[in-house]
Short mmCIF file of C-alpha atoms in Angstrom, two decimals:
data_model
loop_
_atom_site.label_atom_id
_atom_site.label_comp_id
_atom_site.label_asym_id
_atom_site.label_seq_id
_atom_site.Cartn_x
_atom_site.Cartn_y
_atom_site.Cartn_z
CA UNK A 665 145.38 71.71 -6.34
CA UNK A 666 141.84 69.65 -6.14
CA UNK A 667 143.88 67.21 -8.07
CA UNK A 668 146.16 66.47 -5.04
CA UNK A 669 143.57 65.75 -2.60
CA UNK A 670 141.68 63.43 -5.06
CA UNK A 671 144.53 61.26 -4.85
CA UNK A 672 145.07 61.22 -1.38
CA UNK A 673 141.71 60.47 -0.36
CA UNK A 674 142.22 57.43 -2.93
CA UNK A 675 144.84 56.43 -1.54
CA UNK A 676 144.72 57.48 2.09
CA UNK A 677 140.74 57.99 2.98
CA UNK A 678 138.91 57.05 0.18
CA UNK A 679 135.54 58.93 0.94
CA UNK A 680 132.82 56.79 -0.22
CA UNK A 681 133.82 53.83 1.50
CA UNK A 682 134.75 55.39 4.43
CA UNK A 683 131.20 56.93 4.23
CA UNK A 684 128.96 54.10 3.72
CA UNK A 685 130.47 52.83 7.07
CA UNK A 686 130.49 55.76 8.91
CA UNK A 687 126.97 56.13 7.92
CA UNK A 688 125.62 53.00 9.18
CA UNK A 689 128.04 54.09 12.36
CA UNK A 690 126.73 56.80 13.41
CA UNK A 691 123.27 56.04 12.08
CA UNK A 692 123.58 52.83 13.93
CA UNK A 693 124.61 54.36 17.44
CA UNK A 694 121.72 57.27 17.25
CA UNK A 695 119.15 54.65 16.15
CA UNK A 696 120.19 51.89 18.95
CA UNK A 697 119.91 55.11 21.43
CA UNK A 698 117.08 55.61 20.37
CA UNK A 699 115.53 52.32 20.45
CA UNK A 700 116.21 52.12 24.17
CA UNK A 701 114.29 55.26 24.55
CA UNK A 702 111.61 53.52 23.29
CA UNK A 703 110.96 55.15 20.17
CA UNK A 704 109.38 54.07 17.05
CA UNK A 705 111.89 56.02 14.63
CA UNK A 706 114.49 57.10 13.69
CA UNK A 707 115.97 60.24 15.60
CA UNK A 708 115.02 63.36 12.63
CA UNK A 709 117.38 63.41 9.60
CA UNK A 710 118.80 66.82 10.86
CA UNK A 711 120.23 64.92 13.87
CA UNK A 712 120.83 62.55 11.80
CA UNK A 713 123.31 64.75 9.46
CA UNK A 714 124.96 66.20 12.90
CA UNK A 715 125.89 63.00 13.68
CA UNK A 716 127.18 61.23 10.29
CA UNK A 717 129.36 64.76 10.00
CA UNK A 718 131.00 64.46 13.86
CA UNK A 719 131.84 60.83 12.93
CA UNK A 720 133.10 61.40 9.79
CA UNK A 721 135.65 64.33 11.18
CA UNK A 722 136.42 62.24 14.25
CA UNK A 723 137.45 59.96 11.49
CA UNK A 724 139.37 62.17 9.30
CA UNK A 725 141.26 63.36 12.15
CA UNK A 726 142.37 59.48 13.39
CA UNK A 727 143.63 59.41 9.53
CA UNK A 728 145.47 63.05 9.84
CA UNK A 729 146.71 62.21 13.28
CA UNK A 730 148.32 58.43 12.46
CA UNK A 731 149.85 60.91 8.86
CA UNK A 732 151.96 62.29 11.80
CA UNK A 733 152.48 59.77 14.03
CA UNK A 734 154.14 57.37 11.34
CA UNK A 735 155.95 60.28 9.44
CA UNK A 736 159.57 58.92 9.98
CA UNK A 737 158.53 55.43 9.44
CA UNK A 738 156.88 56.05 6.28
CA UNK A 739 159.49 58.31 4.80
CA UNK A 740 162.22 55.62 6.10
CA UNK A 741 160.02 52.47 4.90
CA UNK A 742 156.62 53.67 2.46
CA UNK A 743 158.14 57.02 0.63
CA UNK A 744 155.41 55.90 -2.04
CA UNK A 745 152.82 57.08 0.72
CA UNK A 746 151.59 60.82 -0.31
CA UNK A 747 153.07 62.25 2.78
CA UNK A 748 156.68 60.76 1.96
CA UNK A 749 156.32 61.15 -1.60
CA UNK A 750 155.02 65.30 -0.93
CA UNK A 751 151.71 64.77 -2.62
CA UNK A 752 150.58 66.78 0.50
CA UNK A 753 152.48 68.01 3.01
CA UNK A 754 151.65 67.88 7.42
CA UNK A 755 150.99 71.11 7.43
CA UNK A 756 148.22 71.18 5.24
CA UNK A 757 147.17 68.04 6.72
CA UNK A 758 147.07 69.74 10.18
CA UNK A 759 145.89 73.01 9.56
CA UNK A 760 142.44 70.59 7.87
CA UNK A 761 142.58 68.88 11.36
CA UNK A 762 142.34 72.05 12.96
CA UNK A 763 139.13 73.44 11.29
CA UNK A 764 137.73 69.81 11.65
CA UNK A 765 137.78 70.24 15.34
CA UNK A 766 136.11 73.69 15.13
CA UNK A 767 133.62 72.67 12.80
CA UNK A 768 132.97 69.59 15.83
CA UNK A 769 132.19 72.50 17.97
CA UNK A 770 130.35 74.41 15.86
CA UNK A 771 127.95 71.63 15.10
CA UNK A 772 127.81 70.48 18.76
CA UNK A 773 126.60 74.84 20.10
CA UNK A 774 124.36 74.56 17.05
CA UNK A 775 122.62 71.37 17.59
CA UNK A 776 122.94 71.86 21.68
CA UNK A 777 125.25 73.39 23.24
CA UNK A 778 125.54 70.79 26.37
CA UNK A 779 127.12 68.61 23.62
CA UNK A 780 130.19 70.40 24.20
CA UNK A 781 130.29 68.86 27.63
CA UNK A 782 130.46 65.25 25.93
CA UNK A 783 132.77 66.29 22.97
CA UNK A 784 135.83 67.60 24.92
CA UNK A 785 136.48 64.54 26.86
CA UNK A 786 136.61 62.55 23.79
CA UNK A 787 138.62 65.34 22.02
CA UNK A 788 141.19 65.33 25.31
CA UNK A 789 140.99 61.49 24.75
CA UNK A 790 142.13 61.40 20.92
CA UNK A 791 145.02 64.33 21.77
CA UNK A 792 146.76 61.90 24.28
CA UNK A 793 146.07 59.34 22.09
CA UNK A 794 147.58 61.52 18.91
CA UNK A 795 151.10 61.98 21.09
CA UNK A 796 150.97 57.92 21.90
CA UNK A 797 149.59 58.85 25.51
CA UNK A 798 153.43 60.50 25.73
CA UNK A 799 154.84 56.90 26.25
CA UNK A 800 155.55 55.50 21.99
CA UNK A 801 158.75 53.21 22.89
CA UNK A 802 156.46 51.67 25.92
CA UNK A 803 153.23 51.29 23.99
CA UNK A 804 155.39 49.99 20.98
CA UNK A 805 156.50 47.33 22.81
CA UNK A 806 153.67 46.13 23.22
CA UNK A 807 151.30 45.51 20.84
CA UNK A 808 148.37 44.38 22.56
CA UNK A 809 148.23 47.18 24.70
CA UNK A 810 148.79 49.62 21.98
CA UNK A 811 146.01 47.86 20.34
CA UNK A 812 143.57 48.40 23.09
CA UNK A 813 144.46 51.85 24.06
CA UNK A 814 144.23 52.99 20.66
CA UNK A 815 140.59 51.20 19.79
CA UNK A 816 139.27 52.98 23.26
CA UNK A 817 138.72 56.06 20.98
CA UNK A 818 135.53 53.86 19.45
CA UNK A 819 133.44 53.70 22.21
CA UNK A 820 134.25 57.27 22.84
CA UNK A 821 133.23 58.33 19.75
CA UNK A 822 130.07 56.37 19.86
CA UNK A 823 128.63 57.83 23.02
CA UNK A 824 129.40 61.01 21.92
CA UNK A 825 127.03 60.59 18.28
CA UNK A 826 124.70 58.98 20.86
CA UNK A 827 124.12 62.03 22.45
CA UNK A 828 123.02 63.21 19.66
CA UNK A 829 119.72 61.22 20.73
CA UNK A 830 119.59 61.06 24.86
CA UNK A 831 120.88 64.47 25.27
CA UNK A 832 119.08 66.43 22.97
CA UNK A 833 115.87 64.50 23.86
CA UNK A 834 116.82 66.16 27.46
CA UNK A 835 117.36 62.61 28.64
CA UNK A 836 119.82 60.55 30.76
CA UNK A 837 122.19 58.24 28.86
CA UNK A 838 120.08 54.85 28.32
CA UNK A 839 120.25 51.54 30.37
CA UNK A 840 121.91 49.11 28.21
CA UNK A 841 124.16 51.50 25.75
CA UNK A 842 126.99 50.10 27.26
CA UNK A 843 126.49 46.90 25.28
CA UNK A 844 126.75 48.93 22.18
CA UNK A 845 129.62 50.54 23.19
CA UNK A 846 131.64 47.36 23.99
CA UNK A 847 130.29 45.83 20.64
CA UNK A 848 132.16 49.61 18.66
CA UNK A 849 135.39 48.68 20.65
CA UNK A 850 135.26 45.30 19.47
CA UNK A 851 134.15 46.08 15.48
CA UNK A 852 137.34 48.64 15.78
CA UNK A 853 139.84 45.86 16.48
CA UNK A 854 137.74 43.65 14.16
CA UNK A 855 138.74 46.49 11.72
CA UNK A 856 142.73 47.26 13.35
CA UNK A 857 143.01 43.48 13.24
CA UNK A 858 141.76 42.51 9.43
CA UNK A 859 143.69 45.12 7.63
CA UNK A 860 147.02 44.46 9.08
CA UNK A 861 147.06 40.83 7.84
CA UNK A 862 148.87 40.41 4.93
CA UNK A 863 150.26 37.29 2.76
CA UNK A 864 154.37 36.86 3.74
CA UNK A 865 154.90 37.85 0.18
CA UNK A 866 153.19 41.48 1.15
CA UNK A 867 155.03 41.94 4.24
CA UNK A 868 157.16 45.02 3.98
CA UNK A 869 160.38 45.73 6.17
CA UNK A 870 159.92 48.02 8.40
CA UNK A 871 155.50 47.64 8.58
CA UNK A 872 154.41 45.72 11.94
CA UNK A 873 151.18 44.00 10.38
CA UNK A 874 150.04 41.54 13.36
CA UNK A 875 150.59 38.41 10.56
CA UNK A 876 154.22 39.62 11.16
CA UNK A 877 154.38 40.37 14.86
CA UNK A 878 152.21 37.01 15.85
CA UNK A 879 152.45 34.68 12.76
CA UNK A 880 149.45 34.40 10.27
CA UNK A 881 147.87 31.96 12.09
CA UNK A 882 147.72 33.48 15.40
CA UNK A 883 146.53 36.75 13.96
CA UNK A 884 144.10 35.02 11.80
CA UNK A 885 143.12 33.24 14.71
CA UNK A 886 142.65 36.04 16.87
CA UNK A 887 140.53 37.88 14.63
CA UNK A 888 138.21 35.28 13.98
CA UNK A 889 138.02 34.87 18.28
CA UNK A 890 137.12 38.88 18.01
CA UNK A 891 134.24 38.87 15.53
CA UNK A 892 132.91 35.62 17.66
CA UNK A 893 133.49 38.32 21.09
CA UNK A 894 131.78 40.92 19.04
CA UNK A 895 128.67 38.60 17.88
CA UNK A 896 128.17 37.84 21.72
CA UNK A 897 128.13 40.89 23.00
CA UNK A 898 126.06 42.55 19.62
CA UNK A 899 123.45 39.63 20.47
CA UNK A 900 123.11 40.69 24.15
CA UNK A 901 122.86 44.14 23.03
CA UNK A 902 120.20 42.83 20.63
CA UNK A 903 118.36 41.96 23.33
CA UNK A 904 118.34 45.42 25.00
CA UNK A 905 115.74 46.48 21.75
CA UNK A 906 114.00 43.18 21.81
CA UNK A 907 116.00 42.35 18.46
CA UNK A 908 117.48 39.20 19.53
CA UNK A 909 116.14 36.44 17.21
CA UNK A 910 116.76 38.02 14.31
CA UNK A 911 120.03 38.91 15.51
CA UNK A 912 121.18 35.61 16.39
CA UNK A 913 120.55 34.38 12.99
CA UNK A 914 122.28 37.48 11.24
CA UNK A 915 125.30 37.24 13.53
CA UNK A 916 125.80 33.92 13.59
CA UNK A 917 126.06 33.76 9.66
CA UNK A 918 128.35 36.53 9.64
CA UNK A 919 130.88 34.80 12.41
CA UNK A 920 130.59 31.59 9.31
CA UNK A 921 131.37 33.23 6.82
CA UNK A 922 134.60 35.65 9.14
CA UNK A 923 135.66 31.80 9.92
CA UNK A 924 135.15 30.74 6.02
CA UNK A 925 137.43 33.54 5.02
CA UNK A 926 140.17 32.70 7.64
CA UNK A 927 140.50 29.33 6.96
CA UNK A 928 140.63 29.97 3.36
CA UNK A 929 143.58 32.31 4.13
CA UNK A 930 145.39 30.01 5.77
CA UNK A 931 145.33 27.39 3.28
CA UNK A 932 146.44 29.45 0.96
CA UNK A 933 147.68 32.96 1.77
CA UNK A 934 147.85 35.33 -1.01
CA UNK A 935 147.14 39.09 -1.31
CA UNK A 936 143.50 38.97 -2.67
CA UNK A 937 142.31 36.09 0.24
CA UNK A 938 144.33 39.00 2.81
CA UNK A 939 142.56 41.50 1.38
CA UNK A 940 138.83 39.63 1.78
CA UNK A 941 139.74 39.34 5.42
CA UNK A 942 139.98 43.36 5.33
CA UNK A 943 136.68 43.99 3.62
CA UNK A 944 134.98 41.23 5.53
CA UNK A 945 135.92 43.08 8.51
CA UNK A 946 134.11 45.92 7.15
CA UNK A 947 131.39 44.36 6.05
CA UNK A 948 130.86 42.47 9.45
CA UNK A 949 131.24 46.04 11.12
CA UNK A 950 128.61 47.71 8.90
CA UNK A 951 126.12 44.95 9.54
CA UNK A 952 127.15 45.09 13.18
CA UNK A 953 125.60 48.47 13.25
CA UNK A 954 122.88 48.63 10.88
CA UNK A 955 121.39 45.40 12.61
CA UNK A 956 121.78 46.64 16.06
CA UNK A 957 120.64 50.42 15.71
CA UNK A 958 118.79 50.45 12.06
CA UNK A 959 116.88 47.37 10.66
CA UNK A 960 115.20 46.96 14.19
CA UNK A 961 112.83 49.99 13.00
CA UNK A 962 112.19 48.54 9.99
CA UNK A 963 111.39 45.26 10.24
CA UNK A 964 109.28 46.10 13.74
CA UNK A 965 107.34 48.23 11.14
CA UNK A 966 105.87 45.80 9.20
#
């Protein structure tokens, strides 16, 4: 039975990646909430905890609901997927999405129970989200849209592990969050973006990879145009905590080495140069939050 779920996670969620950068997510949001507040610390490792847990479920249940949402595709195109294949089956898969979203509320009454307030909209958010906002031919269609809609649920997600810091310190949302926020929407289709671009050897019939909706160089292109957006925005946010020399030199490295790895790519597209632009993208996102909401503390310290 454990067996099972070992392999999915492999394949499907593998936990310990997934964790390192929903650590330095939800770390990162608390801390850059925080840091507006004006405080010297980190929020308490308690808080802490309540927050990396939310995130991770919020995350669990994006993987659970897309498990549904591409069901027919995946048993008509990917039957090696463990859903197809009956590794596990939607039921299970649902019925773990369903105590996921009790244990949300359980955390959010035991930590404060005016974090309900901020979790159902975001909840009510992801379930029209889940159904493809009741519109899949329309959104299908296009691609950009889809794109957008669906990375919304970042931001979201965000302010709600940010409340785990302004609302439990009885406190008003902070001046400035927003430029966090925009900088989560923009590291989510940093992420969307770099794992759906694939060599044209790895394109499978049927998959609808933006390398094979928009050509590899436009996608390539447009990825490397959102990680320049995102190191923008993350150095105005910067700013906000008085963080923005540092970050200009940390950012602006990363957005070399994003356009390093794209050009590379290009020149010569093959799985393993497709699959750097993926993990760059998650690299880039987990320095995108530890610089913004984590090494600020640190490196004011000493």
């Amino acid at each position: 039975m454990a067996s099972r779920w070992i392999v999915y996670q492999r394949e499907r969620f593998p936990v310990l990646a997934h964790g390192v950068l929903i650590a330095a997510f939800s770390t990162g949001a608390m801390g850059f909430s925080a840091l507006l507040r004006g405080q010297t610390h980190l929020p308490p490792l308690p808080l802490l905890a309540a927050g990396f847990a939310s995130s991770f479920i919020f995350f669990l249940l994006l993987r659970i609901a897309d498990e549904f949402k591409d069901f027919d595709d995946d048993a008509r195109y990917r039957p090696y997927r463990p859903v197809p294949r009956g590794l596990v089956s939607l039921r299970e898969l649902g019925a773990i999405g369903a105590a996921g979203i009790v244990i949300l509320f359980a955390i959010a009454l035991l930590v404060r129970p005016a974090l309900v307030l901020v979790l159902v909209p975001v909840l009510a958010y992801f379930g029209l989200m889940s159904k493809e906002f009741f519109a899949p031919a329309w959104l299908k269609a296009r691609p950009i849209v889809y794109l957008f809609s669906h990375m919304l649920i970042m931001p979201l997600i965000d302010f709600y592990v940010t409340s785990f810091d302004w609302l439990v310190a009885g406190a008003r949302p902070p001046v400035g969050l927003s430029w966090f926020l925009l900088v989560s929407f923009l590291n989510g289709m940093i992420v969307e973006l770099g794992r759906k671009i694939r060599a044209p050897h790895d394109e499978e019939r049927g998959v609808e990879t933006y390398s094979y909706l928009w050509g590899m160089r436009t996608a390539v292109t447009v990825w490397i145009a959102a990680i320049a957006c995102a190191a923008l925005v993350a150095m105005r946010a910067a700013s906000e905590v008085h963080f923005a020399a540092a970050g200009v030199a940390v950012f602006g490295l990363l957005v070399v080495a994003a356009l390093i790895v794209g050009i590379s790519f290009l020149r010569a597209p093959a799985a393993k140069r497709a699959k750097l632009v993926e993990l760059t993208s998650g690299v880039w996102t987990i320095c995108m939050y530890v610089g913004l909401g984590i090494a600020p503390f640190f490196i004011r310290s000493t």
